[in-house]
Amino acid sequence: MKHVATTSRVGRPGIAWAVPGVLFFALFAVGPMLLVVYLSFTTWDGLGSFPSVSGTDNWERLFDDPTMRQAVKLSIILTAASWLIQTPISLLLGVWSAGRQKNRAVLSAIFFLPLLASSVALALLWKSLLDPNFGLIAEIGPWIGIENGNVFADGTSAMAAVAFVASWQFIPFHTLLYQGGARQIPKSFYEAASLDGAGTVRQFFTITLPQLRNTVITSSVLMVVGALTFFDTVLILTEGGPGTDTTIVPYLMYETGFQAYDMGYASAIATTLVIVATAISLLMVRISGFTAMRSTREGM
């Protein structure tokens, strides 16, 4: 009993261990968020003068702004496209790369290289490749139905290019999540299924996919929140154009704050973005039953 009591004291760190993390979160997350909420009720150009309280003017403008409504619509489209492209590809690649063969390990290492590069570097790379005058797209554009090779001249193709580059950048990360999840599935499940005559496809849908349920939820939440806050690639590739056809909410926030110098209205947009992203994340976790699952093997 004495040994158990000693182990229990050692295994349960005190609340003091959480103090550095709580202070860090309060200083770099909660504090700035509270400041942004305050600025959303002010008028400020972000330069010399102090913010002046303007009441709910920025919020009333937010709900009547047609550019904001269009930005919300485009953000939803980009989020849905990102999820639809990234989830099936990441899932299949993750399950495939979970194998222990050497060739899979080598190919996986090469495939994960985009994770090492910054978003800005990747966006600059793809901007060069998609340049209608000097990029690779100028040569292969006519072969894939883009006659002039200018994908940024049309709103639909420009948004498709943003979704493609975002998917190319983040698929390796989500593949890594699925690879780790797939490697945790006991081999005995597959051995028992093989004895029952189940083929590879049936094993995937009856064993692999149910076992990866929590991984799918985690990956989906990260994808949705990431797509809602996606900004740097849009800035470098399209700058919100042509016109405002790729002006999603984060880019509109940047444009309002750092080009129009309207920090009050930009803060109202930022606050809305934080609230919506948090609400969607909590809703996804709640609906999926993620918090009720104690183990991915539950129900087996």
PDB file of C-alpha atoms in Angstrom:
ATOM      1  CA  MET A   1       0.000   0.000   0.000  1.00  0.00           C
ATOM      2  CA  LYS A   2       2.875   2.285   0.834  1.00  0.00           C
ATOM      3  CA  HIS A   3       4.358   1.576  -2.610  1.00  0.00           C
ATOM      4  CA  VAL A   4       0.990   2.365  -4.282  1.00  0.00           C
ATOM      5  CA  ALA A   5       0.660   5.640  -2.383  1.00  0.00           C
ATOM      6  CA  THR A   6       4.209   6.653  -3.362  1.00  0.00           C
ATOM      7  CA  THR A   7       3.552   5.803  -7.021  1.00  0.00           C
ATOM      8  CA  SER A   8       0.322   7.783  -6.949  1.00  0.00           C
ATOM      9  CA  ARG A   9       2.094  10.880  -5.578  1.00  0.00           C
ATOM     10  CA  VAL A  10       4.851  10.566  -8.197  1.00  0.00           C
ATOM     11  CA  GLY A  11       2.427   9.947 -11.101  1.00  0.00           C
ATOM     12  CA  ARG A  12       0.189  12.945 -10.374  1.00  0.00           C
ATOM     13  CA  PRO A  13       2.062  16.194 -11.009  1.00  0.00           C
ATOM     14  CA  GLY A  14       0.865  19.168  -9.056  1.00  0.00           C
ATOM     15  CA  ILE A  15      -0.969  22.110 -10.545  1.00  0.00           C
ATOM     16  CA  ALA A  16       2.271  24.113 -10.452  1.00  0.00           C
ATOM     17  CA  TRP A  17       3.458  22.132 -13.484  1.00  0.00           C
ATOM     18  CA  ALA A  18       0.687  23.725 -15.543  1.00  0.00           C
ATOM     19  CA  VAL A  19       1.607  27.294 -14.594  1.00  0.00           C
ATOM     20  CA  PRO A  20       4.206  27.886 -17.390  1.00  0.00           C
ATOM     21  CA  GLY A  21       1.792  26.607 -20.042  1.00  0.00           C
ATOM     22  CA  VAL A  22      -1.111  28.618 -18.653  1.00  0.00           C
ATOM     23  CA  LEU A  23       1.013  31.783 -18.504  1.00  0.00           C
ATOM     24  CA  PHE A  24       2.249  31.251 -22.051  1.00  0.00           C
ATOM     25  CA  PHE A  25      -1.303  30.707 -23.326  1.00  0.00           C
ATOM     26  CA  ALA A  26      -2.619  33.717 -21.412  1.00  0.00           C
ATOM     27  CA  LEU A  27       0.196  35.992 -22.647  1.00  0.00           C
ATOM     28  CA  PHE A  28       0.264  34.986 -26.315  1.00  0.00           C
ATOM     29  CA  ALA A  29      -3.330  33.823 -26.946  1.00  0.00           C
ATOM     30  CA  VAL A  30      -5.899  35.090 -24.445  1.00  0.00           C
ATOM     31  CA  GLY A  31      -4.344  38.558 -24.046  1.00  0.00           C
ATOM     32  CA  PRO A  32      -4.139  39.341 -27.793  1.00  0.00           C
ATOM     33  CA  MET A  33      -7.653  37.966 -28.341  1.00  0.00           C
ATOM     34  CA  LEU A  34      -9.093  40.219 -25.624  1.00  0.00           C
ATOM     35  CA  LEU A  35      -7.254  43.187 -27.161  1.00  0.00           C
ATOM     36  CA  VAL A  36      -8.720  42.378 -30.593  1.00  0.00           C
ATOM     37  CA  VAL A  37     -12.227  42.169 -29.119  1.00  0.00           C
ATOM     38  CA  TYR A  38     -11.709  45.604 -27.538  1.00  0.00           C
ATOM     39  CA  LEU A  39     -10.397  47.071 -30.812  1.00  0.00           C
ATOM     40  CA  SER A  40     -13.500  45.797 -32.617  1.00  0.00           C
ATOM     41  CA  PHE A  41     -15.477  48.446 -30.693  1.00  0.00           C
ATOM     42  CA  THR A  42     -13.085  51.252 -31.642  1.00  0.00           C
ATOM     43  CA  THR A  43     -11.904  53.303 -34.593  1.00  0.00           C
ATOM     44  CA  TRP A  44      -8.136  53.177 -35.123  1.00  0.00           C
ATOM     45  CA  ASP A  45      -5.782  53.500 -38.073  1.00  0.00           C
ATOM     46  CA  GLY A  46      -3.035  51.516 -36.350  1.00  0.00           C
ATOM     47  CA  LEU A  47      -0.572  54.405 -36.513  1.00  0.00           C
ATOM     48  CA  GLY A  48       0.044  57.295 -34.127  1.00  0.00           C
ATOM     49  CA  SER A  49      -3.297  58.126 -32.542  1.00  0.00           C
ATOM     50  CA  PHE A  50      -4.956  56.072 -29.802  1.00  0.00           C
ATOM     51  CA  PRO A  51      -8.100  54.011 -30.583  1.00  0.00           C
ATOM     52  CA  SER A  52     -11.360  55.897 -30.034  1.00  0.00           C
ATOM     53  CA  VAL A  53     -14.436  54.003 -28.904  1.00  0.00           C
ATOM     54  CA  SER A  54     -17.076  53.810 -31.632  1.00  0.00           C
ATOM     55  CA  GLY A  55     -19.598  51.474 -30.018  1.00  0.00           C
ATOM     56  CA  THR A  56     -21.099  48.812 -32.268  1.00  0.00           C
ATOM     57  CA  ASP A  57     -20.439  50.644 -35.557  1.00  0.00           C
ATOM     58  CA  ASN A  58     -17.931  48.046 -36.800  1.00  0.00           C
ATOM     59  CA  TRP A  59     -20.287  45.173 -35.991  1.00  0.00           C
ATOM     60  CA  GLU A  60     -23.254  46.830 -37.710  1.00  0.00           C
ATOM     61  CA  ARG A  61     -21.056  47.413 -40.757  1.00  0.00           C
ATOM     62  CA  LEU A  62     -19.897  43.777 -40.637  1.00  0.00           C
ATOM     63  CA  PHE A  63     -23.419  42.379 -41.006  1.00  0.00           C
ATOM     64  CA  ASP A  64     -24.290  44.809 -43.840  1.00  0.00           C
ATOM     65  CA  ASP A  65     -21.045  44.409 -45.813  1.00  0.00           C
ATOM     66  CA  PRO A  66     -21.555  42.539 -49.141  1.00  0.00           C
ATOM     67  CA  THR A  67     -17.781  41.955 -49.451  1.00  0.00           C
ATOM     68  CA  MET A  68     -17.831  40.176 -46.087  1.00  0.00           C
ATOM     69  CA  ARG A  69     -20.750  37.991 -47.195  1.00  0.00           C
ATOM     70  CA  GLN A  70     -18.868  37.045 -50.363  1.00  0.00           C
ATOM     71  CA  ALA A  71     -15.709  36.349 -48.337  1.00  0.00           C
ATOM     72  CA  VAL A  72     -17.675  34.033 -46.028  1.00  0.00           C
ATOM     73  CA  LYS A  73     -19.084  32.184 -49.048  1.00  0.00           C
ATOM     74  CA  LEU A  74     -15.614  31.775 -50.596  1.00  0.00           C
ATOM     75  CA  SER A  75     -14.163  30.599 -47.261  1.00  0.00           C
ATOM     76  CA  ILE A  76     -16.861  27.923 -47.024  1.00  0.00           C
ATOM     77  CA  ILE A  77     -16.130  26.793 -50.594  1.00  0.00           C
ATOM     78  CA  LEU A  78     -12.378  26.622 -49.924  1.00  0.00           C
ATOM     79  CA  THR A  79     -12.928  24.739 -46.650  1.00  0.00           C
ATOM     80  CA  ALA A  80     -15.240  22.196 -48.277  1.00  0.00           C
ATOM     81  CA  ALA A  81     -12.902  21.738 -51.264  1.00  0.00           C
ATOM     82  CA  SER A  82      -9.895  21.299 -48.982  1.00  0.00           C
ATOM     83  CA  TRP A  83     -11.656  18.627 -46.922  1.00  0.00           C
ATOM     84  CA  LEU A  84     -12.986  16.763 -49.961  1.00  0.00           C
ATOM     85  CA  ILE A  85      -9.566  16.703 -51.639  1.00  0.00           C
ATOM     86  CA  GLN A  86      -7.321  16.106 -48.647  1.00  0.00           C
ATOM     87  CA  THR A  87      -9.268  13.557 -46.602  1.00  0.00           C
ATOM     88  CA  PRO A  88      -9.551  10.638 -49.068  1.00  0.00           C
ATOM     89  CA  ILE A  89      -6.020  11.122 -50.436  1.00  0.00           C
ATOM     90  CA  SER A  90      -4.462  11.439 -46.967  1.00  0.00           C
ATOM     91  CA  LEU A  91      -6.410   8.447 -45.677  1.00  0.00           C
ATOM     92  CA  LEU A  92      -5.385   6.147 -48.519  1.00  0.00           C
ATOM     93  CA  LEU A  93      -1.751   7.302 -48.504  1.00  0.00           C
ATOM     94  CA  GLY A  94      -1.581   7.005 -44.711  1.00  0.00           C
ATOM     95  CA  VAL A  95      -2.908   3.448 -44.713  1.00  0.00           C
ATOM     96  CA  TRP A  96      -0.567   2.515 -47.573  1.00  0.00           C
ATOM     97  CA  SER A  97       2.505   4.061 -45.944  1.00  0.00           C
ATOM     98  CA  ALA A  98       1.734   2.305 -42.643  1.00  0.00           C
ATOM     99  CA  GLY A  99       3.223  -0.851 -44.163  1.00  0.00           C
ATOM    100  CA  ARG A 100       6.697  -1.870 -43.003  1.00  0.00           C
ATOM    101  CA  GLN A 101       8.183  -2.407 -46.492  1.00  0.00           C
ATOM    102  CA  LYS A 102      11.399  -0.487 -47.232  1.00  0.00           C
ATOM    103  CA  ASN A 103      10.149   0.977 -50.513  1.00  0.00           C
ATOM    104  CA  ARG A 104       7.159   2.487 -48.701  1.00  0.00           C
ATOM    105  CA  ALA A 105       9.451   4.014 -46.071  1.00  0.00           C
ATOM    106  CA  VAL A 106      11.646   5.616 -48.748  1.00  0.00           C
ATOM    107  CA  LEU A 107       8.715   6.972 -50.766  1.00  0.00           C
ATOM    108  CA  SER A 108       7.040   8.241 -47.582  1.00  0.00           C
ATOM    109  CA  ALA A 109      10.186  10.132 -46.566  1.00  0.00           C
ATOM    110  CA  ILE A 110      10.285  11.830 -49.988  1.00  0.00           C
ATOM    111  CA  PHE A 111       6.560  12.516 -49.937  1.00  0.00           C
ATOM    112  CA  PHE A 112       6.735  14.204 -46.528  1.00  0.00           C
ATOM    113  CA  LEU A 113       9.345  16.754 -47.685  1.00  0.00           C
ATOM    114  CA  PRO A 114       6.757  19.572 -48.215  1.00  0.00           C
ATOM    115  CA  LEU A 115       6.232  19.515 -44.440  1.00  0.00           C
ATOM    116  CA  LEU A 116       9.755  20.883 -44.009  1.00  0.00           C
ATOM    117  CA  ALA A 117       9.174  23.960 -46.173  1.00  0.00           C
ATOM    118  CA  SER A 118       7.353  27.104 -45.122  1.00  0.00           C
ATOM    119  CA  SER A 119       3.999  28.098 -46.599  1.00  0.00           C
ATOM    120  CA  VAL A 120       5.551  31.199 -48.143  1.00  0.00           C
ATOM    121  CA  ALA A 121       8.312  29.226 -49.886  1.00  0.00           C
ATOM    122  CA  LEU A 122       5.815  26.717 -51.292  1.00  0.00           C
ATOM    123  CA  ALA A 123       3.488  29.481 -52.458  1.00  0.00           C
ATOM    124  CA  LEU A 124       6.370  31.232 -54.247  1.00  0.00           C
ATOM    125  CA  LEU A 125       7.357  27.934 -55.884  1.00  0.00           C
ATOM    126  CA  TRP A 126       3.829  27.319 -57.194  1.00  0.00           C
ATOM    127  CA  LYS A 127       3.439  30.930 -58.287  1.00  0.00           C
ATOM    128  CA  SER A 128       6.505  30.450 -60.492  1.00  0.00           C
ATOM    129  CA  LEU A 129       5.202  27.156 -61.871  1.00  0.00           C
ATOM    130  CA  LEU A 130       1.769  28.682 -62.584  1.00  0.00           C
ATOM    131  CA  ASP A 131       3.144  31.843 -64.176  1.00  0.00           C
ATOM    132  CA  PRO A 132       1.296  32.175 -67.520  1.00  0.00           C
ATOM    133  CA  ASN A 133       4.383  33.576 -69.313  1.00  0.00           C
ATOM    134  CA  PHE A 134       7.368  31.713 -67.906  1.00  0.00           C
ATOM    135  CA  GLY A 135       5.936  28.909 -65.767  1.00  0.00           C
ATOM    136  CA  LEU A 136       5.354  25.234 -66.497  1.00  0.00           C
ATOM    137  CA  ILE A 137       1.629  25.928 -66.913  1.00  0.00           C
ATOM    138  CA  ALA A 138       2.382  27.924 -70.082  1.00  0.00           C
ATOM    139  CA  GLU A 139       3.582  24.673 -71.698  1.00  0.00           C
ATOM    140  CA  ILE A 140       1.066  22.151 -70.366  1.00  0.00           C
ATOM    141  CA  GLY A 141      -1.936  24.498 -70.009  1.00  0.00           C
ATOM    142  CA  PRO A 142      -3.363  23.804 -73.502  1.00  0.00           C
ATOM    143  CA  TRP A 143      -3.114  20.048 -72.854  1.00  0.00           C
ATOM    144  CA  ILE A 144      -5.355  20.258 -69.762  1.00  0.00           C
ATOM    145  CA  GLY A 145      -7.925  22.685 -71.176  1.00  0.00           C
ATOM    146  CA  ILE A 146      -6.352  26.019 -70.161  1.00  0.00           C
ATOM    147  CA  GLU A 147      -5.680  27.571 -73.554  1.00  0.00           C
ATOM    148  CA  ASN A 148      -3.759  30.667 -72.475  1.00  0.00           C
ATOM    149  CA  GLY A 149      -2.182  28.992 -69.448  1.00  0.00           C
ATOM    150  CA  ASN A 150      -3.404  31.751 -67.128  1.00  0.00           C
ATOM    151  CA  VAL A 151      -5.201  30.080 -64.217  1.00  0.00           C
ATOM    152  CA  PHE A 152      -5.356  33.361 -62.306  1.00  0.00           C
ATOM    153  CA  ALA A 153      -7.429  35.154 -64.953  1.00  0.00           C
ATOM    154  CA  ASP A 154     -10.664  33.413 -63.926  1.00  0.00           C
ATOM    155  CA  GLY A 155     -12.167  33.307 -60.427  1.00  0.00           C
ATOM    156  CA  THR A 156     -13.048  29.604 -60.535  1.00  0.00           C
ATOM    157  CA  SER A 157      -9.653  28.443 -61.799  1.00  0.00           C
ATOM    158  CA  ALA A 158      -7.873  30.803 -59.385  1.00  0.00           C
ATOM    159  CA  MET A 159      -9.775  29.340 -56.416  1.00  0.00           C
ATOM    160  CA  ALA A 160      -9.074  25.835 -57.746  1.00  0.00           C
ATOM    161  CA  ALA A 161      -5.363  26.711 -57.866  1.00  0.00           C
ATOM    162  CA  VAL A 162      -5.453  27.907 -54.243  1.00  0.00           C
ATOM    163  CA  ALA A 163      -7.234  24.706 -53.135  1.00  0.00           C
ATOM    164  CA  PHE A 164      -4.722  22.588 -55.086  1.00  0.00           C
ATOM    165  CA  VAL A 165      -1.661  24.284 -53.584  1.00  0.00           C
ATOM    166  CA  ALA A 166      -3.152  24.101 -50.070  1.00  0.00           C
ATOM    167  CA  SER A 167      -3.893  20.407 -50.517  1.00  0.00           C
ATOM    168  CA  TRP A 168      -0.419  19.717 -51.907  1.00  0.00           C
ATOM    169  CA  GLN A 169       1.069  21.421 -48.854  1.00  0.00           C
ATOM    170  CA  PHE A 170      -1.040  19.836 -46.108  1.00  0.00           C
ATOM    171  CA  ILE A 171      -1.782  16.316 -47.414  1.00  0.00           C
ATOM    172  CA  PRO A 172       1.613  15.021 -46.122  1.00  0.00           C
ATOM    173  CA  PHE A 173       0.781  16.230 -42.594  1.00  0.00           C
ATOM    174  CA  HIS A 174      -2.599  14.504 -42.522  1.00  0.00           C
ATOM    175  CA  THR A 175      -1.073  11.427 -44.153  1.00  0.00           C
ATOM    176  CA  LEU A 176       1.313  11.278 -41.209  1.00  0.00           C
ATOM    177  CA  LEU A 177      -1.672  11.296 -38.809  1.00  0.00           C
ATOM    178  CA  TYR A 178      -3.356   8.434 -40.667  1.00  0.00           C
ATOM    179  CA  GLN A 179      -0.086   6.510 -40.903  1.00  0.00           C
ATOM    180  CA  GLY A 180       0.334   6.666 -37.118  1.00  0.00           C
ATOM    181  CA  GLY A 181      -3.288   5.670 -36.557  1.00  0.00           C
ATOM    182  CA  ALA A 182      -3.124   2.750 -38.989  1.00  0.00           C
ATOM    183  CA  ARG A 183       0.007   1.361 -37.331  1.00  0.00           C
ATOM    184  CA  GLN A 184      -1.853   1.148 -34.010  1.00  0.00           C
ATOM    185  CA  ILE A 185      -4.425  -1.313 -35.386  1.00  0.00           C
ATOM    186  CA  PRO A 186      -3.591  -4.834 -34.130  1.00  0.00           C
ATOM    187  CA  LYS A 187      -2.497  -7.269 -36.855  1.00  0.00           C
ATOM    188  CA  SER A 188      -4.670  -9.959 -35.255  1.00  0.00           C
ATOM    189  CA  PHE A 189      -7.760  -8.157 -36.612  1.00  0.00           C
ATOM    190  CA  TYR A 190      -6.530  -8.568 -40.187  1.00  0.00           C
ATOM    191  CA  GLU A 191      -5.387 -12.153 -39.595  1.00  0.00           C
ATOM    192  CA  ALA A 192      -8.835 -13.085 -38.280  1.00  0.00           C
ATOM    193  CA  ALA A 193     -10.501 -11.320 -41.230  1.00  0.00           C
ATOM    194  CA  SER A 194      -8.254 -13.186 -43.692  1.00  0.00           C
ATOM    195  CA  LEU A 195      -9.226 -16.518 -42.135  1.00  0.00           C
ATOM    196  CA  ASP A 196     -12.863 -15.533 -42.689  1.00  0.00           C
ATOM    197  CA  GLY A 197     -12.110 -14.849 -46.357  1.00  0.00           C
ATOM    198  CA  ALA A 198     -12.261 -11.032 -46.261  1.00  0.00           C
ATOM    199  CA  GLY A 199     -10.290  -9.351 -49.043  1.00  0.00           C
ATOM    200  CA  THR A 200      -8.253  -6.149 -48.869  1.00  0.00           C
ATOM    201  CA  VAL A 201     -11.166  -3.845 -49.734  1.00  0.00           C
ATOM    202  CA  ARG A 202     -13.495  -5.448 -47.211  1.00  0.00           C
ATOM    203  CA  GLN A 203     -10.801  -5.317 -44.515  1.00  0.00           C
ATOM    204  CA  PHE A 204     -10.373  -1.597 -45.218  1.00  0.00           C
ATOM    205  CA  PHE A 205     -14.073  -0.805 -44.769  1.00  0.00           C
ATOM    206  CA  THR A 206     -14.755  -3.168 -41.850  1.00  0.00           C
ATOM    207  CA  ILE A 207     -11.513  -2.839 -39.863  1.00  0.00           C
ATOM    208  CA  THR A 208      -9.266   0.032 -40.952  1.00  0.00           C
ATOM    209  CA  LEU A 209     -11.861   2.756 -41.446  1.00  0.00           C
ATOM    210  CA  PRO A 210     -13.781   2.151 -38.168  1.00  0.00           C
ATOM    211  CA  GLN A 211     -10.509   1.956 -36.236  1.00  0.00           C
ATOM    212  CA  LEU A 212      -9.406   5.296 -37.690  1.00  0.00           C
ATOM    213  CA  ARG A 213     -12.595   7.061 -36.639  1.00  0.00           C
ATOM    214  CA  ASN A 214     -10.931   9.274 -34.049  1.00  0.00           C
ATOM    215  CA  THR A 215      -8.065  10.046 -36.433  1.00  0.00           C
ATOM    216  CA  VAL A 216     -10.550  11.106 -39.111  1.00  0.00           C
ATOM    217  CA  ILE A 217     -12.235  13.457 -36.623  1.00  0.00           C
ATOM    218  CA  THR A 218      -8.931  14.952 -35.476  1.00  0.00           C
ATOM    219  CA  SER A 219      -7.705  15.415 -39.029  1.00  0.00           C
ATOM    220  CA  SER A 220     -11.027  16.948 -40.119  1.00  0.00           C
ATOM    221  CA  VAL A 221     -11.033  19.484 -37.279  1.00  0.00           C
ATOM    222  CA  LEU A 222      -7.467  20.521 -38.145  1.00  0.00           C
ATOM    223  CA  MET A 223      -8.370  20.802 -41.836  1.00  0.00           C
ATOM    224  CA  VAL A 224     -11.466  22.926 -41.215  1.00  0.00           C
ATOM    225  CA  VAL A 225      -9.766  25.279 -38.765  1.00  0.00           C
ATOM    226  CA  GLY A 226      -6.690  25.497 -41.016  1.00  0.00           C
ATOM    227  CA  ALA A 227      -8.788  26.301 -44.098  1.00  0.00           C
ATOM    228  CA  LEU A 228     -10.756  28.973 -42.218  1.00  0.00           C
ATOM    229  CA  THR A 229      -7.523  30.704 -41.184  1.00  0.00           C
ATOM    230  CA  PHE A 230      -5.725  30.097 -44.504  1.00  0.00           C
ATOM    231  CA  PHE A 231      -4.045  33.319 -45.608  1.00  0.00           C
ATOM    232  CA  ASP A 232      -0.422  33.374 -46.783  1.00  0.00           C
ATOM    233  CA  THR A 233      -0.919  31.261 -49.919  1.00  0.00           C
ATOM    234  CA  VAL A 234      -3.833  33.449 -51.056  1.00  0.00           C
ATOM    235  CA  LEU A 235      -1.741  36.569 -50.459  1.00  0.00           C
ATOM    236  CA  ILE A 236       1.159  35.329 -52.593  1.00  0.00           C
ATOM    237  CA  LEU A 237      -0.728  33.456 -55.322  1.00  0.00           C
ATOM    238  CA  THR A 238      -3.725  35.671 -56.113  1.00  0.00           C
ATOM    239  CA  GLU A 239      -3.790  38.652 -53.715  1.00  0.00           C
ATOM    240  CA  GLY A 240      -7.524  38.029 -53.450  1.00  0.00           C
ATOM    241  CA  GLY A 241      -8.089  38.355 -57.211  1.00  0.00           C
ATOM    242  CA  PRO A 242      -9.089  38.454 -59.895  1.00  0.00           C
ATOM    243  CA  GLY A 243     -11.194  41.245 -58.434  1.00  0.00           C
ATOM    244  CA  THR A 244     -12.405  39.789 -55.145  1.00  0.00           C
ATOM    245  CA  ASP A 245     -12.972  36.246 -56.457  1.00  0.00           C
ATOM    246  CA  THR A 246     -10.493  34.669 -54.004  1.00  0.00           C
ATOM    247  CA  THR A 247     -10.869  37.175 -51.167  1.00  0.00           C
ATOM    248  CA  ILE A 248     -11.582  34.811 -48.297  1.00  0.00           C
ATOM    249  CA  VAL A 249     -12.246  36.081 -44.754  1.00  0.00           C
ATOM    250  CA  PRO A 250      -8.612  35.992 -43.463  1.00  0.00           C
ATOM    251  CA  TYR A 251      -7.392  37.880 -46.544  1.00  0.00           C
ATOM    252  CA  LEU A 252     -10.205  40.431 -46.171  1.00  0.00           C
ATOM    253  CA  MET A 253      -9.091  40.921 -42.561  1.00  0.00           C
ATOM    254  CA  TYR A 254      -5.488  41.543 -43.696  1.00  0.00           C
ATOM    255  CA  GLU A 255      -6.586  43.858 -46.497  1.00  0.00           C
ATOM    256  CA  THR A 256      -8.818  45.878 -44.168  1.00  0.00           C
ATOM    257  CA  GLY A 257      -6.245  46.168 -41.402  1.00  0.00           C
ATOM    258  CA  PHE A 258      -2.918  46.560 -43.202  1.00  0.00           C
ATOM    259  CA  GLN A 259      -3.892  48.105 -46.540  1.00  0.00           C
ATOM    260  CA  ALA A 260      -6.926  50.218 -45.596  1.00  0.00           C
ATOM    261  CA  TYR A 261      -5.560  50.849 -42.054  1.00  0.00           C
ATOM    262  CA  ASP A 262      -9.003  50.224 -40.542  1.00  0.00           C
ATOM    263  CA  MET A 263      -7.943  48.225 -37.498  1.00  0.00           C
ATOM    264  CA  GLY A 264     -11.318  48.480 -35.776  1.00  0.00           C
ATOM    265  CA  TYR A 265     -13.238  46.801 -38.588  1.00  0.00           C
ATOM    266  CA  ALA A 266     -10.406  44.299 -39.171  1.00  0.00           C
ATOM    267  CA  SER A 267     -10.631  43.378 -35.466  1.00  0.00           C
ATOM    268  CA  ALA A 268     -14.379  42.760 -35.824  1.00  0.00           C
ATOM    269  CA  ILE A 269     -13.630  40.393 -38.746  1.00  0.00           C
ATOM    270  CA  ALA A 270     -10.897  38.652 -36.729  1.00  0.00           C
ATOM    271  CA  THR A 271     -13.197  38.211 -33.722  1.00  0.00           C
ATOM    272  CA  THR A 272     -15.890  36.714 -35.942  1.00  0.00           C
ATOM    273  CA  LEU A 273     -13.352  34.326 -37.454  1.00  0.00           C
ATOM    274  CA  VAL A 274     -12.202  33.121 -34.031  1.00  0.00           C
ATOM    275  CA  ILE A 275     -15.769  32.594 -32.819  1.00  0.00           C
ATOM    276  CA  VAL A 276     -16.854  30.729 -35.972  1.00  0.00           C
ATOM    277  CA  ALA A 277     -13.735  28.495 -36.087  1.00  0.00           C
ATOM    278  CA  THR A 278     -14.087  27.616 -32.392  1.00  0.00           C
ATOM    279  CA  ALA A 279     -17.825  26.927 -32.725  1.00  0.00           C
ATOM    280  CA  ILE A 280     -17.340  24.676 -35.762  1.00  0.00           C
ATOM    281  CA  SER A 281     -14.566  22.732 -34.021  1.00  0.00           C
ATOM    282  CA  LEU A 282     -16.678  22.170 -30.893  1.00  0.00           C
ATOM    283  CA  LEU A 283     -19.694  21.248 -33.017  1.00  0.00           C
ATOM    284  CA  MET A 284     -17.709  18.674 -35.000  1.00  0.00           C
ATOM    285  CA  VAL A 285     -16.352  17.094 -31.816  1.00  0.00           C
ATOM    286  CA  ARG A 286     -19.808  17.095 -30.243  1.00  0.00           C
ATOM    287  CA  ILE A 287     -21.647  15.599 -33.226  1.00  0.00           C
ATOM    288  CA  SER A 288     -18.994  12.979 -33.942  1.00  0.00           C
ATOM    289  CA  GLY A 289     -19.114  11.666 -30.358  1.00  0.00           C
ATOM    290  CA  PHE A 290     -15.345  12.050 -30.090  1.00  0.00           C
ATOM    291  CA  THR A 291     -15.493  12.923 -26.372  1.00  0.00           C
ATOM    292  CA  ALA A 292     -17.618   9.845 -25.575  1.00  0.00           C
ATOM    293  CA  MET A 293     -15.106   7.436 -27.135  1.00  0.00           C
ATOM    294  CA  ARG A 294     -12.607   6.121 -24.632  1.00  0.00           C
ATOM    295  CA  SER A 295     -10.751   4.020 -27.208  1.00  0.00           C
ATOM    296  CA  THR A 296     -10.733   3.431 -30.962  1.00  0.00           C
ATOM    297  CA  ARG A 297     -11.301  -0.235 -30.116  1.00  0.00           C
ATOM    298  CA  GLU A 298     -14.547   0.518 -28.358  1.00  0.00           C
ATOM    299  CA  GLY A 299     -17.326  -1.662 -29.702  1.00  0.00           C
ATOM    300  CA  MET A 300     -15.014  -4.271 -31.202  1.00  0.00           C
TER     301      MET A 300
END
